[in-house]
Amino acid sequence: MRLTDGKINNIYIVESIEIVDKDALNKISSMGILPGTELILLQKKPTLVFKVYNSRFAIDNFLGGKIYVRTL
Amino acid sequence: MTGLRHFKVLLIGNPNVGKSALFYRLSGKYVSVSNYPGTTVDITRGRRKIGEHHEIEFIDTPGFYNLMTITEEEKVTKKLLLEETPDVVLHVIDAKNIQRMLPLTLQLIEAGLPVILVLNMFDELKHRGLEINLPRLEHELRIPVVATVATKGIGIENLVSRIVCVCEKRYNYQRISIDYTEELSKKIDNICNLLFNQYKISNRTIAALLLQGDEDSLDIIRNEKNFNQIQDILMNEKQNNFRLEYAKILHENAMNIVEENVIIKTGDKDGFIKSLIDNFTMHPIGGLISVIIILYFGFYKFVGGVGAGVLVDFIEGDIFEGIINPYVNRFFDSLLGKTIFFDLFAGEYGVITLGIRYAFAIVLPVVFSFFLMFSILEDSGYLVRLSMVLDNFLKKIGLSGRAVIPMVLGLGCGTMATVVTRTLETVRERYIVTFLLALTIPCSGQLGVIIGLLGGNFKYLLVWFITIVIIFLLSGLILNRYLKGKPATFFMEIPPLRMPILGNVLLKTFSRLKWYALEIIPIFIYISVLIWVGRITKIFDLLTFILSYPARWAGLPEKMGEIFLYGFFRRDFGAAGLYDLQNSITPVQTVVSVVILTLFIPCVAQLSVMMKERGSKNAILMFLFIVPFAFLVGIVLNYILILGGF
């Protein structure tokens, strides 16, 4: 499922990232998100907010829609 | 006797890890430091003598994530790495995020650069209950590792001595290699075997970048004799997406190191109040409420009330009108008598009685209080939350939450804000923000006067506000619709809310104020002289006369033509002129004039920056649109207000 379809406060593991859009891929991986990374979805509004390692990131649905996750 | 030896030290790292704060501690030179990602838009250089024999040039760079660069800012840093020969590269990281940032350290080490790893914000790491075994980490990476808290000046001495040690080549760097998969390793070796020239970074790194499709690296190997062969290999590899694989390998390498060297203990939880505020400012509704609270207290009450009210009244009324101006008038009267030269310095339009008075008494207090407020918001981490809350809304006008910083800064100084549009990713976003800054966003000089003029009458303030918002939205929507290019995307790290440190806030406020003062005071004086020349040669009368037509069409007194002429030179200057006129015009006339002045073309300084950043053609097109448009809106507004029975 896409990160945008996730539920708040659930822990997810990144399964894959869309690789067609190179720009988006670069941005996503620069946040430390790679297949296998664990993240917690904290908010979905006003933007997606998730915690990865010790940082919180806000990202829009466009980028969030390119991250595929599964539950732990 | 030995001479002075010169060294070059480059600071690089992710956005918002404290590079600029560290740069200040190291070089003693101040660049805007904040709790907002991406505030360094240019490289900044600062020299410092250390002891008798060393002079070190420190170079601060914009935020940088990866050698595979995305934004123009990142390319600037990469170019420095590829072309300059730094004696030391300080990789500055946020210590508590070592997992996420260590991959870049590994990349830099592999590139063969003389890296020192700086674990900044070390206090926040401790607060999170993490501990890093420094000697062991140092041993494992085989580079110097230093812990610092740049904002408080902790760990700087130690860092300086390590820098000197590396500069003098006393540190023995040993190559460590990244564990690639066998397949990738072979491919990298294949390309390395074809590279014969010498580069500033290692061949392995160049090969890895080439395999990921990096254009900049392809550029630097153009002179290789095997260039065509390399290109063929790369063509064949194109469909394999190594970027993700490479990132994953670096990340796994980093994780192994982190797991062995970072000890997790139980962290102190954030206090109840802190996490409450933190959640509230990020909440979809709470976020909007906090925007309103901050606008009301921070800007309306503090900047408007204290800055534009109390401070201006005191400096303008008590100091200038009460003491300086009468003295200056008497002095020049006795010196020059009633000549045209008297008017140059004193009288109604004199350099001192008008130019200096406006600069110091009306504009500077407002700008000061604005920058103070802005610095507090910046350092607390609030601006990122504002970006988040406004992202969806800004998407509708073709921007992302990232555009918040130049826009809010534009409320302080549009010229400064136009420079800061460089932090936006796409040319399209930069164009939109530049235009909106020029047309709709009033700078603090204007804002102070506007609140001063209309603040007493909330109804008229609202009319002004709604008009400007409508124009802002309309122009944003139209630009978004008709400008070509990809839509903006948004991602941003949310720093923890931090209590701003008073010393840092003041330092930042004064450094911005200094920039502003150096920029404006000469212009104010220059304009006073220009007005004097314009008046004695009657050119001023002619231009005033021309501008008085659209002024009259908008139902304004002829004298307004003169004020619009001031506005031509500098927006806040025109607004300040309006301040003098307030008792002789009606409230409707005041609102209409304030709207025209807000929309009116930006000041000379902003126009020149627009030309520099967006190109002369684009800037002049914007200029030619904005001038008639400002008057058109004024004329229409006047009719609406009259029909509405105001």
Short mmCIF file of N, CA, C and O in Angstrom, two decimals, chain A residues 17 19 21-23 25-27 29-35 37 43 45-47 49 51-63, chain B residues 65 68 70 96-97 99-100 128 130 241 243-244 247-248 251 278 282 284 385 388-389 391-392 395 425 486 489-496:
data_model
loop_
_atom_site.label_atom_id
_atom_site.label_comp_id
_atom_site.label_asym_id
_atom_site.label_seq_id
_atom_site.Cartn_x
_atom_site.Cartn_y
_atom_site.Cartn_z
N ILE A 17 10.11 1.93 -3.50
CA ILE A 17 9.90 3.34 -3.85
C ILE A 17 9.80 3.41 -5.37
O ILE A 17 10.57 2.74 -6.07
N ILE A 19 10.58 4.31 -8.90
CA ILE A 19 11.88 4.80 -9.38
C ILE A 19 11.79 5.55 -10.69
O ILE A 19 12.80 6.02 -11.21
N ASP A 21 10.34 8.51 -11.39
CA ASP A 21 10.64 9.93 -11.20
C ASP A 21 11.93 10.05 -10.39
O ASP A 21 11.95 9.89 -9.18
N LYS A 22 13.04 10.32 -11.09
CA LYS A 22 14.36 10.34 -10.46
C LYS A 22 14.47 11.41 -9.38
O LYS A 22 15.09 11.20 -8.35
N ASP A 23 13.87 12.56 -9.67
CA ASP A 23 13.90 13.67 -8.73
C ASP A 23 13.27 13.29 -7.41
O ASP A 23 13.82 13.49 -6.34
N LEU A 25 12.68 10.29 -6.32
CA LEU A 25 13.45 9.21 -5.69
C LEU A 25 14.61 9.78 -4.88
O LEU A 25 14.86 9.38 -3.75
N ASN A 26 15.29 10.74 -5.47
CA ASN A 26 16.42 11.36 -4.78
C ASN A 26 15.98 12.04 -3.49
O ASN A 26 16.64 11.95 -2.47
N LYS A 27 14.85 12.74 -3.58
CA LYS A 27 14.36 13.43 -2.39
C LYS A 27 13.99 12.43 -1.31
O LYS A 27 14.32 12.62 -0.14
N SER A 29 15.05 9.30 -0.93
CA SER A 29 16.17 8.59 -0.31
C SER A 29 17.05 9.52 0.52
O SER A 29 17.71 9.08 1.45
N SER A 30 17.01 10.82 0.22
CA SER A 30 17.81 11.74 1.04
C SER A 30 17.23 11.89 2.44
O SER A 30 17.90 12.34 3.35
N MET A 31 15.97 11.48 2.63
CA MET A 31 15.40 11.50 3.97
C MET A 31 15.76 10.23 4.73
O MET A 31 15.34 10.03 5.86
N GLY A 32 16.52 9.37 4.09
CA GLY A 32 16.92 8.12 4.73
C GLY A 32 15.90 7.01 4.51
O GLY A 32 15.96 5.97 5.15
N ILE A 33 14.96 7.24 3.60
CA ILE A 33 13.95 6.22 3.34
C ILE A 33 14.40 5.32 2.21
O ILE A 33 14.62 5.79 1.09
N LEU A 34 14.56 4.05 2.54
CA LEU A 34 14.98 3.06 1.56
C LEU A 34 14.17 1.81 1.82
O LEU A 34 13.59 1.67 2.90
N PRO A 35 14.11 0.90 0.88
CA PRO A 35 13.41 -0.34 1.16
C PRO A 35 13.95 -0.95 2.45
O PRO A 35 15.17 -1.04 2.63
N THR A 37 13.40 0.34 5.47
CA THR A 37 13.40 1.33 6.55
C THR A 37 12.07 1.26 7.32
O THR A 37 11.02 1.08 6.74
N GLN A 43 1.02 11.84 11.24
CA GLN A 43 -0.08 12.71 10.87
C GLN A 43 -0.36 12.55 9.39
O GLN A 43 0.54 12.20 8.62
N LYS A 45 -2.67 15.04 8.05
CA LYS A 45 -3.07 16.39 7.72
C LYS A 45 -2.35 17.37 8.61
O LYS A 45 -2.09 17.02 9.76
N PRO A 46 -2.03 18.56 8.18
CA PRO A 46 -2.19 19.14 6.84
C PRO A 46 -1.28 18.51 5.79
O PRO A 46 -1.57 18.58 4.62
N THR A 47 -0.18 17.90 6.23
CA THR A 47 0.64 17.12 5.28
C THR A 47 0.93 15.80 5.98
O THR A 47 0.65 15.65 7.16
N VAL A 49 3.10 13.37 8.03
CA VAL A 49 4.25 13.53 8.92
C VAL A 49 4.64 12.14 9.39
O VAL A 49 3.78 11.37 9.81
N LYS A 51 7.94 9.68 11.33
CA LYS A 51 9.20 9.70 12.06
C LYS A 51 10.07 8.58 11.50
O LYS A 51 9.59 7.44 11.36
N VAL A 52 11.29 8.89 11.16
CA VAL A 52 12.21 7.87 10.68
C VAL A 52 13.52 8.09 11.43
O VAL A 52 13.99 9.21 11.53
N TYR A 53 14.05 7.03 12.06
CA TYR A 53 15.15 7.17 13.00
C TYR A 53 14.78 8.22 14.02
O TYR A 53 13.75 8.11 14.66
N ASN A 54 15.56 9.29 14.13
CA ASN A 54 15.22 10.28 15.13
C ASN A 54 14.71 11.58 14.54
O ASN A 54 14.69 12.60 15.21
N SER A 55 14.31 11.56 13.27
CA SER A 55 13.82 12.80 12.68
C SER A 55 12.37 12.68 12.29
O SER A 55 11.90 11.61 11.96
N ARG A 56 11.71 13.82 12.31
CA ARG A 56 10.36 13.86 11.78
C ARG A 56 10.40 14.61 10.46
O ARG A 56 11.10 15.62 10.32
N PHE A 57 9.65 14.10 9.50
CA PHE A 57 9.58 14.79 8.21
C PHE A 57 8.14 15.08 7.86
O PHE A 57 7.24 14.30 8.15
N ALA A 58 7.95 16.22 7.22
CA ALA A 58 6.65 16.52 6.62
C ALA A 58 6.84 16.35 5.13
O ALA A 58 7.80 16.88 4.56
N ILE A 59 5.96 15.58 4.47
CA ILE A 59 6.04 15.47 3.02
C ILE A 59 4.64 15.57 2.44
O ILE A 59 3.65 15.32 3.13
N ASP A 60 4.56 15.96 1.19
CA ASP A 60 3.24 16.09 0.59
C ASP A 60 2.77 14.74 0.03
O ASP A 60 3.53 13.77 -0.02
N ASN A 61 1.50 14.71 -0.36
CA ASN A 61 0.92 13.46 -0.86
C ASN A 61 1.57 12.98 -2.15
O ASN A 61 1.61 11.79 -2.43
N PHE A 62 2.11 13.92 -2.91
CA PHE A 62 2.76 13.55 -4.15
C PHE A 62 3.94 12.63 -3.89
O PHE A 62 4.07 11.56 -4.50
N LEU A 63 4.80 13.04 -2.95
CA LEU A 63 5.95 12.20 -2.61
C LEU A 63 5.52 10.98 -1.80
O LEU A 63 6.02 9.87 -2.01
N TYR B 65 22.68 17.02 0.64
CA TYR B 65 22.26 15.70 1.10
C TYR B 65 23.15 14.58 0.61
O TYR B 65 23.41 13.61 1.26
N MET B 68 24.86 12.90 -5.25
CA MET B 68 23.93 12.95 -6.39
C MET B 68 23.01 14.14 -6.14
O MET B 68 22.06 14.05 -5.38
N ILE B 70 20.41 17.44 -6.34
CA ILE B 70 19.12 17.81 -6.93
C ILE B 70 19.02 19.31 -7.19
O ILE B 70 18.86 19.73 -8.31
N LYS B 96 21.99 13.43 16.72
CA LYS B 96 20.93 12.45 17.03
C LYS B 96 20.43 11.75 15.76
O LYS B 96 19.76 10.74 15.84
N ASN B 97 20.80 12.29 14.61
CA ASN B 97 20.40 11.68 13.35
C ASN B 97 21.56 11.02 12.62
O ASN B 97 21.59 10.97 11.39
N GLN B 99 22.37 8.07 12.06
CA GLN B 99 22.04 6.97 11.13
C GLN B 99 21.77 7.50 9.73
O GLN B 99 22.12 6.90 8.74
N ARG B 100 21.06 8.64 9.71
CA ARG B 100 20.61 9.15 8.44
C ARG B 100 21.72 9.92 7.71
O ARG B 100 21.70 10.06 6.50
N ARG B 128 17.87 12.97 24.13
CA ARG B 128 17.10 11.83 23.62
C ARG B 128 17.51 10.50 24.24
O ARG B 128 17.03 9.45 23.86
N LEU B 130 20.54 9.14 23.99
CA LEU B 130 21.49 8.40 23.16
C LEU B 130 22.90 8.76 23.58
O LEU B 130 23.16 9.85 24.10
N ASN B 241 18.76 0.45 -12.16
CA ASN B 241 18.76 1.66 -11.36
C ASN B 241 19.66 1.48 -10.15
O ASN B 241 19.27 0.94 -9.14
N ARG B 243 20.90 3.78 -8.36
CA ARG B 243 20.79 4.83 -7.37
C ARG B 243 20.27 4.27 -6.05
O ARG B 243 20.82 4.51 -4.98
N LEU B 244 19.19 3.51 -6.16
CA LEU B 244 18.58 2.96 -4.96
C LEU B 244 19.49 1.92 -4.31
O LEU B 244 19.66 1.89 -3.10
N ALA B 247 22.39 3.69 -2.59
CA ALA B 247 21.93 4.32 -1.36
C ALA B 247 21.75 3.27 -0.27
O ALA B 247 22.10 3.47 0.89
N LYS B 248 21.21 2.14 -0.68
CA LYS B 248 20.95 1.08 0.29
C LYS B 248 22.25 0.52 0.87
O LYS B 248 22.36 0.29 2.07
N HIS B 251 23.76 2.95 3.21
CA HIS B 251 22.95 2.98 4.41
C HIS B 251 23.24 1.77 5.30
O HIS B 251 23.37 1.91 6.52
N ASP B 278 4.04 21.52 20.65
CA ASP B 278 4.56 20.89 19.45
C ASP B 278 3.41 20.29 18.63
O ASP B 278 3.30 20.53 17.43
N MET B 282 1.31 21.69 14.88
CA MET B 282 1.34 20.84 13.69
C MET B 282 -0.03 20.30 13.33
O MET B 282 -0.23 19.72 12.28
N PRO B 284 -3.83 20.17 12.03
CA PRO B 284 -4.42 20.93 10.92
C PRO B 284 -5.22 22.17 11.37
O PRO B 284 -5.15 23.21 10.72
N ARG B 385 6.79 24.60 10.81
CA ARG B 385 5.39 24.23 11.04
C ARG B 385 4.47 25.08 10.19
O ARG B 385 3.46 24.60 9.68
N MET B 388 4.39 23.73 6.77
CA MET B 388 3.58 22.53 6.72
C MET B 388 2.09 22.85 6.63
O MET B 388 1.35 22.30 5.82
N VAL B 389 1.69 23.77 7.51
CA VAL B 389 0.27 24.13 7.57
C VAL B 389 -0.18 24.78 6.26
O VAL B 389 -1.30 24.57 5.81
N ASP B 391 1.23 24.36 3.22
CA ASP B 391 1.64 23.68 1.99
C ASP B 391 0.48 23.43 1.02
O ASP B 391 0.57 23.77 -0.16
N ASN B 392 -0.61 22.90 1.54
CA ASN B 392 -1.76 22.59 0.66
C ASN B 392 -2.30 23.82 -0.03
O ASN B 392 -2.63 23.80 -1.21
N LYS B 395 0.08 25.08 -2.71
CA LYS B 395 0.08 24.24 -3.91
C LYS B 395 -0.88 24.79 -4.95
O LYS B 395 -0.66 24.69 -6.15
N GLU B 425 13.10 25.12 -5.19
CA GLU B 425 13.67 24.14 -6.08
C GLU B 425 13.60 24.48 -7.57
O GLU B 425 14.56 24.29 -8.30
N LYS B 486 7.05 21.84 -14.01
CA LYS B 486 6.53 20.83 -13.09
C LYS B 486 6.02 21.46 -11.81
O LYS B 486 6.58 22.43 -11.33
N THR B 489 7.10 20.18 -5.26
CA THR B 489 6.86 19.14 -4.26
C THR B 489 7.39 19.64 -2.93
O THR B 489 8.20 20.56 -2.88
N PHE B 490 6.94 19.00 -1.88
CA PHE B 490 7.29 19.48 -0.56
C PHE B 490 7.79 18.36 0.33
O PHE B 490 7.12 17.34 0.50
N PHE B 491 8.98 18.52 0.87
CA PHE B 491 9.40 17.67 1.99
C PHE B 491 10.33 18.49 2.84
O PHE B 491 11.11 19.29 2.34
N MET B 492 10.20 18.33 4.12
CA MET B 492 10.99 19.16 4.99
C MET B 492 11.14 18.48 6.35
O MET B 492 10.19 17.88 6.83
N GLU B 493 12.32 18.58 6.91
CA GLU B 493 12.49 18.01 8.23
C GLU B 493 11.86 18.94 9.26
O GLU B 493 11.99 20.15 9.15
N ILE B 494 11.16 18.36 10.22
CA ILE B 494 10.56 19.18 11.26
C ILE B 494 11.48 19.17 12.48
O ILE B 494 11.59 18.17 13.16
N PRO B 495 12.17 20.27 12.73
CA PRO B 495 13.07 20.27 13.88
C PRO B 495 12.24 20.33 15.16
O PRO B 495 11.09 20.76 15.13
N PRO B 496 12.81 19.89 16.28
CA PRO B 496 12.05 20.01 17.51
C PRO B 496 11.85 21.49 17.84
O PRO B 496 12.65 22.34 17.42
#
